């Protein structure tokens, strides 16, 4: 069971990355069009969002090898997306949160120290 949940975490993380790319591109495009039309909109962080999503897919790819590091990276990415995509992050962050939980639940058991 060790490798199974981490593989599912990898798949869920990659799906979150793909959906995140679509949402980030759409969010940036709508803000760019609004800015060109003269609307006073908040600044979009498209490049930063892309870099955060790349960090998320790196975390997902690390899931089969280092579960705890992968879980921490994906959880940080899920939180960071709220600062970049605002409410649109509700479409992406659950994927990274679920992947982080799955990777963390499948971590190797902590070794006990005997005296």
GROMACS .gro file of C-alpha atoms in nm:
model
  115
    1UNK     CA    1   0.000   0.000   0.000
    2UNK     CA    2   0.302   0.226   0.039
    3UNK     CA    3   0.349   0.297  -0.326
    4UNK     CA    4  -0.019   0.294  -0.428
    5UNK     CA    5  -0.133   0.609  -0.247
    6UNK     CA    6   0.180   0.796  -0.351
    7UNK     CA    7   0.112   0.704  -0.713
    8UNK     CA    8  -0.244   0.832  -0.677
    9UNK     CA    9  -0.101   1.149  -0.522
   10UNK     CA   10   0.124   1.185  -0.827
   11UNK     CA   11  -0.172   1.149  -1.063
   12UNK     CA   12  -0.393   1.389  -0.867
   13UNK     CA   13  -0.109   1.642  -0.848
   14UNK     CA   14  -0.049   1.629  -1.224
   15UNK     CA   15  -0.425   1.668  -1.290
   16UNK     CA   16  -0.422   1.968  -1.055
   17UNK     CA   17  -0.129   2.111  -1.250
   18UNK     CA   18  -0.313   2.080  -1.582
   19UNK     CA   19  -0.630   2.234  -1.443
   20UNK     CA   20  -0.420   2.502  -1.276
   21UNK     CA   21  -0.257   2.592  -1.607
   22UNK     CA   22  -0.599   2.636  -1.766
   23UNK     CA   23  -0.734   2.842  -1.476
   24UNK     CA   24  -0.418   3.054  -1.450
   25UNK     CA   25  -0.420   3.123  -1.824
   26UNK     CA   26  -0.790   3.212  -1.822
   27UNK     CA   27  -0.753   3.433  -1.511
   28UNK     CA   28  -0.458   3.620  -1.662
   29UNK     CA   29  -0.630   3.656  -1.999
   30UNK     CA   30  -0.948   3.800  -1.850
   31UNK     CA   31  -0.746   4.046  -1.647
   32UNK     CA   32  -0.541   4.144  -1.950
   33UNK     CA   33  -0.853   4.199  -2.161
   34UNK     CA   34  -1.011   4.402  -1.881
   35UNK     CA   35  -0.699   4.613  -1.855
   36UNK     CA   36  -0.696   4.674  -2.231
   37UNK     CA   37  -1.060   4.780  -2.220
   38UNK     CA   38  -0.980   5.040  -1.955
   39UNK     CA   39  -1.127   4.860  -1.655
   40UNK     CA   40  -0.959   4.913  -1.320
   41UNK     CA   41  -0.879   4.552  -1.226
   42UNK     CA   42  -0.634   4.402  -0.984
   43UNK     CA   43  -0.300   4.300  -1.121
   44UNK     CA   44  -0.277   3.943  -1.241
   45UNK     CA   45   0.030   3.739  -1.152
   46UNK     CA   46   0.036   3.501  -1.449
   47UNK     CA   47   0.409   3.427  -1.451
   48UNK     CA   48   0.425   3.383  -1.075
   49UNK     CA   49   0.120   3.158  -1.092
   50UNK     CA   50   0.288   2.948  -1.359
   51UNK     CA   51   0.604   2.914  -1.149
   52UNK     CA   52   0.399   2.811  -0.845
   53UNK     CA   53   0.220   2.551  -1.056
   54UNK     CA   54   0.555   2.419  -1.181
   55UNK     CA   55   0.663   2.386  -0.818
   56UNK     CA   56   0.338   2.194  -0.758
   57UNK     CA   57   0.407   1.948  -1.038
   58UNK     CA   58   0.761   1.902  -0.905
   59UNK     CA   59   0.607   1.819  -0.568
   60UNK     CA   60   0.372   1.573  -0.735
   61UNK     CA   61   0.659   1.408  -0.921
   62UNK     CA   62   0.847   1.368  -0.592
   63UNK     CA   63   0.555   1.184  -0.429
   64UNK     CA   64   0.667   0.828  -0.513
   65UNK     CA   65   1.015   0.893  -0.374
   66UNK     CA   66   0.982   1.134  -0.079
   67UNK     CA   67   0.630   1.146   0.056
   68UNK     CA   68   0.669   1.406   0.330
   69UNK     CA   69   0.867   1.655   0.120
   70UNK     CA   70   0.615   1.615  -0.160
   71UNK     CA   71   0.322   1.671   0.076
   72UNK     CA   72   0.476   1.988   0.218
   73UNK     CA   73   0.551   2.130  -0.128
   74UNK     CA   74   0.200   2.060  -0.257
   75UNK     CA   75   0.038   2.207   0.054
   76UNK     CA   76   0.247   2.525   0.019
   77UNK     CA   77   0.146   2.546  -0.348
   78UNK     CA   78  -0.222   2.505  -0.260
   79UNK     CA   79  -0.200   2.793  -0.012
   80UNK     CA   80   0.009   3.013  -0.245
   81UNK     CA   81  -0.246   2.977  -0.523
   82UNK     CA   82  -0.503   3.161  -0.311
   83UNK     CA   83  -0.278   3.467  -0.310
   84UNK     CA   84  -0.230   3.450  -0.686
   85UNK     CA   85  -0.563   3.328  -0.825
   86UNK     CA   86  -0.785   3.447  -0.540
   87UNK     CA   87  -1.128   3.278  -0.566
   88UNK     CA   88  -1.028   3.089  -0.881
   89UNK     CA   89  -0.789   2.888  -0.663
   90UNK     CA   90  -1.092   2.697  -0.533
   91UNK     CA   91  -1.085   2.511  -0.864
   92UNK     CA   92  -0.718   2.410  -0.834
   93UNK     CA   93  -0.612   2.399  -0.469
   94UNK     CA   94  -0.831   2.101  -0.370
   95UNK     CA   95  -0.634   1.881  -0.609
   96UNK     CA   96  -0.304   1.975  -0.448
   97UNK     CA   97  -0.449   1.942  -0.096
   98UNK     CA   98  -0.586   1.594  -0.168
   99UNK     CA   99  -0.258   1.491  -0.329
  100UNK     CA  100  -0.066   1.623  -0.027
  101UNK     CA  101  -0.288   1.430   0.213
  102UNK     CA  102  -0.254   1.109   0.011
  103UNK     CA  103   0.123   1.143  -0.006
  104UNK     CA  104   0.145   1.218   0.367
  105UNK     CA  105  -0.075   0.923   0.463
  106UNK     CA  106   0.148   0.690   0.265
  107UNK     CA  107   0.474   0.808   0.422
  108UNK     CA  108   0.712   0.550   0.566
  109UNK     CA  109   0.646   0.474   0.930
  110UNK     CA  110   0.859   0.664   1.177
  111UNK     CA  111   1.134   0.453   1.322
  112UNK     CA  112   1.123   0.396   1.695
  113UNK     CA  113   1.437   0.457   1.897
  114UNK     CA  114   1.522   0.190   2.148
  115UNK     CA  115   1.719   0.273   2.456
   0.00000   0.00000   0.00000
